[in-house]
Short mmCIF file of C-alpha atoms and ligand atoms in Angstrom, two decimals:
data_model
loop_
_atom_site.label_atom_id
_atom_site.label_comp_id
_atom_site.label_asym_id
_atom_site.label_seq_id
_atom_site.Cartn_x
_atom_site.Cartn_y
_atom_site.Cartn_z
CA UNK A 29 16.36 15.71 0.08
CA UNK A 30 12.74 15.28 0.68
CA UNK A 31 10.74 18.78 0.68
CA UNK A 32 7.25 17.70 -0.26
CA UNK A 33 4.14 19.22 1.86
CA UNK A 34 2.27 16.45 0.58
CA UNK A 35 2.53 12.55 -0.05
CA UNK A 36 0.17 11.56 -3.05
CA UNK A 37 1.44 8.94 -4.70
CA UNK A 38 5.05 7.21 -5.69
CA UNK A 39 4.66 7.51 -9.51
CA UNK A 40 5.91 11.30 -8.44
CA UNK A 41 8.77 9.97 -6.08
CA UNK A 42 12.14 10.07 -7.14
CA UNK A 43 14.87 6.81 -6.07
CA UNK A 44 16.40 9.53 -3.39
CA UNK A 45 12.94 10.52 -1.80
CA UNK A 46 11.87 6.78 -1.26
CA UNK A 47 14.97 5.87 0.42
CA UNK A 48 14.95 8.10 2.64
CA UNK A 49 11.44 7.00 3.83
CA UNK A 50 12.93 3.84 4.33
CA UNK A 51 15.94 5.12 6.00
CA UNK A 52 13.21 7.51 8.78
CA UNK A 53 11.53 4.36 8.66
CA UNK A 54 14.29 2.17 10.02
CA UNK A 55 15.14 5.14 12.87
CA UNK A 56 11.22 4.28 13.77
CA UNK A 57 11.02 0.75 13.38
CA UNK A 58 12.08 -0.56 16.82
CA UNK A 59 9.68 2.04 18.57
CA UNK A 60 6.93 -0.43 17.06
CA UNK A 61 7.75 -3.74 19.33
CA UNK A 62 9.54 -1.86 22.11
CA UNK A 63 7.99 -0.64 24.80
CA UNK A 64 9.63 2.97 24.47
CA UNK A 65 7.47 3.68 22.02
CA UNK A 66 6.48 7.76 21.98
CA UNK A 67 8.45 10.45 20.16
CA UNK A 68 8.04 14.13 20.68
CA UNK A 69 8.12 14.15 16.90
CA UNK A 70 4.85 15.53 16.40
CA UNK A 71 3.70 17.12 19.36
CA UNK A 72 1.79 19.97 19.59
CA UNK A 73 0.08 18.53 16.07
CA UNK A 74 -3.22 17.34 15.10
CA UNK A 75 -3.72 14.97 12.53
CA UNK A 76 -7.26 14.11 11.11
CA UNK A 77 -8.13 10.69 9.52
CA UNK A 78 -10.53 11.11 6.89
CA UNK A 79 -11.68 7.47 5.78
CA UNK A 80 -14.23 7.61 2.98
CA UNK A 81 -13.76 3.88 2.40
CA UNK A 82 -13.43 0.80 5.19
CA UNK A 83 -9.77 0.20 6.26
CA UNK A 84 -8.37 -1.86 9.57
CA UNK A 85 -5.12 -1.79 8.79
CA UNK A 86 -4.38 1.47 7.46
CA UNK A 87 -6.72 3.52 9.68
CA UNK A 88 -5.05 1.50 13.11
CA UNK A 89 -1.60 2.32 11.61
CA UNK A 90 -1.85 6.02 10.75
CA UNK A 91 -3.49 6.32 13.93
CA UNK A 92 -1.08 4.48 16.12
CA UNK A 93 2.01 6.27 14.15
CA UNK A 94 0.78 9.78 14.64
CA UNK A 95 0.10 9.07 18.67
CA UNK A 96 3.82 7.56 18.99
CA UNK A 97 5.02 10.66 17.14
CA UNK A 98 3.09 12.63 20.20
CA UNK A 99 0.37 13.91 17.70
CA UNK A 100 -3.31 14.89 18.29
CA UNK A 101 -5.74 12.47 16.02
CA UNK A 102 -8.90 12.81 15.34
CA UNK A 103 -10.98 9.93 13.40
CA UNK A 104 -13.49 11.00 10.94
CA UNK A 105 -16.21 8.14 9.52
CA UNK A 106 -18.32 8.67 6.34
CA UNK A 107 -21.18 6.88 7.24
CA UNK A 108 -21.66 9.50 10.45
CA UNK A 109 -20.13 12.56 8.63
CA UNK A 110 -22.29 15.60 6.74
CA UNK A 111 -21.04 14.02 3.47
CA UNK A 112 -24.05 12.11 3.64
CA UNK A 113 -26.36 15.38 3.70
CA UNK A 114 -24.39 16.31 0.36
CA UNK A 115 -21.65 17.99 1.09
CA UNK A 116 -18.72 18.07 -1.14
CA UNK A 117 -14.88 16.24 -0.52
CA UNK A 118 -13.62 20.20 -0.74
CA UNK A 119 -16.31 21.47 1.78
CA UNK A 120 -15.83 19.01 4.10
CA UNK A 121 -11.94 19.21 4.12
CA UNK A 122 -12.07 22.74 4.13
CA UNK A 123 -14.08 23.09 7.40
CA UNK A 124 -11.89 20.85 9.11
CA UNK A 125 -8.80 22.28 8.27
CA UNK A 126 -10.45 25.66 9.48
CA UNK A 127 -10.68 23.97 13.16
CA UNK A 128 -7.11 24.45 13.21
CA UNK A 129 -5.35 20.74 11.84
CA UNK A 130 -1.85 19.97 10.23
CA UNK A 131 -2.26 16.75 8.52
CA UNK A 132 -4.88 15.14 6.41
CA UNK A 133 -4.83 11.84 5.78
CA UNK A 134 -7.37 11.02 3.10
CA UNK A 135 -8.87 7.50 2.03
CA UNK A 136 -11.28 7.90 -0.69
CA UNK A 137 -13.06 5.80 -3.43
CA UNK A 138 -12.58 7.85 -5.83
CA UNK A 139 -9.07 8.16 -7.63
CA UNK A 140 -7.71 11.50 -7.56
CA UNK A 141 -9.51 12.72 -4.23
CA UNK A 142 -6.62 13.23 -2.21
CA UNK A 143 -5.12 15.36 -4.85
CA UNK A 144 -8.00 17.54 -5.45
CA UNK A 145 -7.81 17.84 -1.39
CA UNK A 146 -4.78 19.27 -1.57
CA UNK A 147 -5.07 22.04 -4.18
CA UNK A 148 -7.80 23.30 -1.89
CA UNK A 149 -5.95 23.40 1.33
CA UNK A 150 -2.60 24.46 3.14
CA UNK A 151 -2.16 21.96 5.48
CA UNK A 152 -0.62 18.30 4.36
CA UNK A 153 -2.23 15.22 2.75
CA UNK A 154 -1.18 12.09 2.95
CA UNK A 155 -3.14 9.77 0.19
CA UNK A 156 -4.33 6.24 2.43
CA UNK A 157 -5.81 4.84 -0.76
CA UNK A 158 -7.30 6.59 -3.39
CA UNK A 159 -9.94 4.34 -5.74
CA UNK A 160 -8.07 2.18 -8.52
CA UNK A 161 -5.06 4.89 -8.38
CA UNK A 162 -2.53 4.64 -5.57
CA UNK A 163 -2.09 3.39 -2.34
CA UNK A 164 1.43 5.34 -1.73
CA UNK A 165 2.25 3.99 2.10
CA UNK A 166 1.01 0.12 1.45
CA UNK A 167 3.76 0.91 -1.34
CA UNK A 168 6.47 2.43 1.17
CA UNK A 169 5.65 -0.20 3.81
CA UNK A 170 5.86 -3.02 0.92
CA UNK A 171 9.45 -1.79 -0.54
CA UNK A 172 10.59 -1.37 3.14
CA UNK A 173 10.03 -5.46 3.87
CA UNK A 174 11.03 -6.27 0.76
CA UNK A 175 14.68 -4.53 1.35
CA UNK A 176 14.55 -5.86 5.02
CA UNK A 177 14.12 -9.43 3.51
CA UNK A 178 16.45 -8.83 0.46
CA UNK A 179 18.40 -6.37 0.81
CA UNK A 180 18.98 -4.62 -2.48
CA UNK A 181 15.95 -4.16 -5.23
CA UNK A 182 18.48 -4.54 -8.38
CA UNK A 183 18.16 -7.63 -9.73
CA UNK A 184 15.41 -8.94 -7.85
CA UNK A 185 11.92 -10.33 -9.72
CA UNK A 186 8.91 -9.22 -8.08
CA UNK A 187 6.06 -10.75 -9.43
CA UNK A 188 1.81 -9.23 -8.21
CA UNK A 189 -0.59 -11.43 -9.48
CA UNK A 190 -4.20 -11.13 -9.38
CA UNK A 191 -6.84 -8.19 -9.64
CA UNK A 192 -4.02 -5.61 -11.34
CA UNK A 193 -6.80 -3.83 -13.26
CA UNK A 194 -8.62 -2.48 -9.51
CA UNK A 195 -5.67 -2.46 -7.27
CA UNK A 196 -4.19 0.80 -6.15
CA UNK A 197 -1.67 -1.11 -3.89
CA UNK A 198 -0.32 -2.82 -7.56
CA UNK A 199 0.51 0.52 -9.10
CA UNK A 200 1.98 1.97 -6.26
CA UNK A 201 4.46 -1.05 -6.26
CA UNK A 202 5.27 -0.84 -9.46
CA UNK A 203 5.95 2.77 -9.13
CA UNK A 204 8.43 2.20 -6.44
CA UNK A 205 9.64 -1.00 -7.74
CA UNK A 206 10.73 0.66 -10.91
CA UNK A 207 12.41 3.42 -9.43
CA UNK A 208 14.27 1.54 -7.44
CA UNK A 209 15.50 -1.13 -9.89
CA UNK A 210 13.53 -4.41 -9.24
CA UNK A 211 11.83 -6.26 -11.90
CA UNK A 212 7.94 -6.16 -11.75
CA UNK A 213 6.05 -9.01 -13.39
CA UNK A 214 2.29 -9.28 -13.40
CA UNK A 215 0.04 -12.15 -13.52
CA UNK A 216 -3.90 -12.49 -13.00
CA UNK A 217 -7.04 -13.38 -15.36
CA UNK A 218 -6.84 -11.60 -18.72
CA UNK A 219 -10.18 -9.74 -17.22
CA UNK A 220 -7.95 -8.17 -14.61
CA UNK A 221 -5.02 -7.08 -16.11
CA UNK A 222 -5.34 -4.04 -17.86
CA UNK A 223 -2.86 -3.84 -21.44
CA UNK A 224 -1.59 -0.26 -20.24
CA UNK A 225 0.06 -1.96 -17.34
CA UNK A 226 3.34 -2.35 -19.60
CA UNK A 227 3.30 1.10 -20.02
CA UNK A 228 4.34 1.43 -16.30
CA UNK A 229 7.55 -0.74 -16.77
CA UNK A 230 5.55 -3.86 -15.62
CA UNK A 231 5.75 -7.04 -17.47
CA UNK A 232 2.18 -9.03 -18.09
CA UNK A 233 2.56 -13.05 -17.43
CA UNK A 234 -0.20 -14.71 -18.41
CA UNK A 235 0.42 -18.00 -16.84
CA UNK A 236 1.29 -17.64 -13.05
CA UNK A 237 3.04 -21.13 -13.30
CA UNK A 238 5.86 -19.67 -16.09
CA UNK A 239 7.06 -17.57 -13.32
CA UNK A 240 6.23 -18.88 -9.86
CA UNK A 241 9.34 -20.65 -9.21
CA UNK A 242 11.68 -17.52 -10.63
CA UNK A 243 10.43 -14.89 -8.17
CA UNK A 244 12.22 -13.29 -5.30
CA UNK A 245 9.06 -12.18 -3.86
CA UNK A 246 5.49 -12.85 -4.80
CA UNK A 247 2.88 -10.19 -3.69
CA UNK A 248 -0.70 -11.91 -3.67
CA UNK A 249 -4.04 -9.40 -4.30
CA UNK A 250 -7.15 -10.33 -3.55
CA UNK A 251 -10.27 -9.34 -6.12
CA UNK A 252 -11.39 -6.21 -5.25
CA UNK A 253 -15.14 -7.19 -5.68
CA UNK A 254 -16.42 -3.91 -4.39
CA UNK A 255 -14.84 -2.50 -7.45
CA UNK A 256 -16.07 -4.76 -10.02
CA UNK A 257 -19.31 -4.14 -12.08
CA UNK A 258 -20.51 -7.19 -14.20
CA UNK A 259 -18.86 -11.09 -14.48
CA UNK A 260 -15.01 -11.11 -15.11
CA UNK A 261 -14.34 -14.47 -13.40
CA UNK A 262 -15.92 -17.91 -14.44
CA UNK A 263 -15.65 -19.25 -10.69
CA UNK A 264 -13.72 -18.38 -7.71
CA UNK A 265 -12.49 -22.24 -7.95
CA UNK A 266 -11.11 -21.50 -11.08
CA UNK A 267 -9.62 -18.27 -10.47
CA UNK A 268 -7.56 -20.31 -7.54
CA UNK A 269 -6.86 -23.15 -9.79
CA UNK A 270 -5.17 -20.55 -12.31
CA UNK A 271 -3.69 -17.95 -10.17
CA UNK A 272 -4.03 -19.30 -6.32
CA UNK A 273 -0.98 -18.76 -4.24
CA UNK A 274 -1.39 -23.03 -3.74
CA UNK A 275 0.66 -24.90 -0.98
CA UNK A 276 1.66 -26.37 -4.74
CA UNK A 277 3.09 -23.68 -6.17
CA UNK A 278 4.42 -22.56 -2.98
CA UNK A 279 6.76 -25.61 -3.18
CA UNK A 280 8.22 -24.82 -6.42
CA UNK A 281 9.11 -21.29 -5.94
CA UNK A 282 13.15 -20.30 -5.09
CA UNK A 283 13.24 -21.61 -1.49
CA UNK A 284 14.60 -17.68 -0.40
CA UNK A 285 11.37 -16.40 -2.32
CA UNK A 286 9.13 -14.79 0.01
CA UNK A 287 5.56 -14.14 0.06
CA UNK A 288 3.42 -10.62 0.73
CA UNK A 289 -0.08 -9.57 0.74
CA UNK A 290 -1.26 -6.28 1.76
CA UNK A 291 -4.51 -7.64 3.01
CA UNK A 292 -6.93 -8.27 4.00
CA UNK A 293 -6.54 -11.99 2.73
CA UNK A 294 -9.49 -13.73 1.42
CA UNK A 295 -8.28 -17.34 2.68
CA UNK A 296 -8.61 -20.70 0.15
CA UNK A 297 -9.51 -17.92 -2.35
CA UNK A 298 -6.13 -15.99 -3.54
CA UNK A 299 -3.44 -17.31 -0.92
CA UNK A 300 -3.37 -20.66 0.68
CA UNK A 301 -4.01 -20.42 4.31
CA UNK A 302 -0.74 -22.70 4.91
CA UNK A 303 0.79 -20.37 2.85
CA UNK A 304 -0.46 -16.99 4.47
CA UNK A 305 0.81 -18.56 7.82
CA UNK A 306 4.10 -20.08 6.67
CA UNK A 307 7.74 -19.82 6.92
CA UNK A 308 7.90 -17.57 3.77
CA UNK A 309 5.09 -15.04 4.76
CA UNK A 310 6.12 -11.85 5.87
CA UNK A 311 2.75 -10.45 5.73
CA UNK A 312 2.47 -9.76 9.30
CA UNK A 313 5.63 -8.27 9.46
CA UNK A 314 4.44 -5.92 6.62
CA UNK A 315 1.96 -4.83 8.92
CA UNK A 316 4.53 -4.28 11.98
CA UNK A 317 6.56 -2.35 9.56
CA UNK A 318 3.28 -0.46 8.10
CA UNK A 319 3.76 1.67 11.43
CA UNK A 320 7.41 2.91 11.04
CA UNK A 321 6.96 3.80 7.45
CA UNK A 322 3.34 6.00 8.16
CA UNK A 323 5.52 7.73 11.21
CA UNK A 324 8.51 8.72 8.60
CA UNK A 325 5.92 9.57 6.44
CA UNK A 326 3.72 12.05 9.02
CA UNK A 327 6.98 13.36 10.46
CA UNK A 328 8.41 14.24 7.08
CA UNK A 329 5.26 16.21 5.55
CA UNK A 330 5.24 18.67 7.95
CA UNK A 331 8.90 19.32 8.20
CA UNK A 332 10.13 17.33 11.15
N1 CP B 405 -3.82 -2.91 3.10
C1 CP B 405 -4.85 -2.11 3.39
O1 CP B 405 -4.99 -1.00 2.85
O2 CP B 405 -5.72 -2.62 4.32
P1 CP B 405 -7.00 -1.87 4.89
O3 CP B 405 -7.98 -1.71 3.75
O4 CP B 405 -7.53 -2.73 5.99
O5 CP B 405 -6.57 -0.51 5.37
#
């Protein structure tokens, strides 16, 4: 039975918690294409996005699941906030949450952020992305599709392949992934897939093309250049002749093997653009479903 104030990560989830995300989730998800769209849910709530770091999809989802849950939101940018006159993460969210709020949702660049948030306030925070660590709701909105799609996690092959080292979205997924029973294989340049990765219950692949055309579902990252100091790629080319989601490879995987990326997509780089926009690409729906999971999510931390 969930209970939890907060929502920092899945590493702390347990099998029972995360389905019964999904299962809010489902309750939510036809309120996304249907035009009777607003719940009372939240009403009477205010909910502040605080987005340290550029998002479109996130940002647009949290925002458009807290106003169909009835919710007050307020948006909150860095690059016009007092952080920039030096005030601290716990200053800043401790003013807001003085103006009377019940739900923070935090992106930040620095792992850990949301955390240290919420040991300094009582009102909820819900993690949107924090640094290299976790992206908890990409992870949610990711295990929803993938039961949609599959319909049972045991026994299925999941395999992420690119940037593991910098991607928050690739931990979360493996955190939820395990728990739930799938098998999580990882593939990418050496330079970008950290060895402590297997200590997460992830298997490393070192040559994408051992394990393309065994997957159930193959979740594409892009390299998260604004996280990379220094060289750790000879050329783009040859990143996407190595580990490029190819209309090639596409051919030889399982033909009920779907594709996912949590965007956004860096087309002809990572993913294929044939392959982004074909039969097996759910990614879109990812984002459809990105909505129902944030309004379980929001409705859940504060008790509703
Ligand atoms: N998937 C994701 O987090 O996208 P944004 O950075 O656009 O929010």
């Amino acid at each position: 039975m969930w209970n939890r104030k907060h929502l920092l990560g899945l590493e702390e989830l347990s099998r029972e918690e995360i389905v019964e995300v999904l299962d809010r989730a489902r309750t939510f998800r036809e309120s996304c294409t249907s035009s009777a769209r607003k719940h009372s849910t939240l009403a009477g709530k205010t909910v502040v996005m605080l987005f340290f770091e550029p998002s479109t999809r996130t940002t647009t989802s949290f925002t458009l699941a807290a106003q169909r849950l009835s919710a007050d939101v307020v948006g909150f940018s860095n690059s016009g906030s007092s952080t920039t006159k030096g005030e601290t993460l716990i200053d800043t969210v401790r003013n807001i949450e003085a103006m009377g709020v019940d739900i923070l949702v935090i992106r930040h660049g620095a792992s850990g952020a949301p955390h240290l948030a919420a040991r300094h306030v009582d009102v909820s925070v819900v993690n949107a992305g924090d640094g290299t660590h976790e992206h908890p709701t990409q992870g949610l909105l990711d295990l929803y599709t993938i039961r949609e799609k599959k319909g049972k996690f045991e026994g299925l092959k999941v395999v992420i392949v690119g940037d593991i080292a910098h991607s928050r979205v690739a931990r979360s997924n493996i955190f939820g992934l395990r728990t739930l029973g799938a098998e999580v294989f990882v593939s990418g340049p050496a330079t970008l897939v950290p060895e402590h990765i297997t200590e997460l219950g992830a298997t490393v692949v070192k040559d994408f093309d051992e394990i393309v055309g065994e997957a159930d579902v193959i979740n594409v990252l892009r390299i998260q250049r604004e996280r990379i100091e220094g060289t750790v790629l000879p050329s783009t080319a040859e990143y996407t002749r190595l580990f490029g989601l190819t209309r090639e490879r596409e051919r030889r995987m399982k033909p009920d093997a779907i594709v996912m990326h949590p965007g956004p997509i860096n087309r002809g780089v990572e993913i294929a653009p044939e392959v982004a926009d074909g039969s097996r690409s759910v990614i879109l729906e990812q984002v459809t479903n990105g909505v129902a999971v944030r309004m379980a999510v929001l409705s859940m931390v504060v008790g509703k």
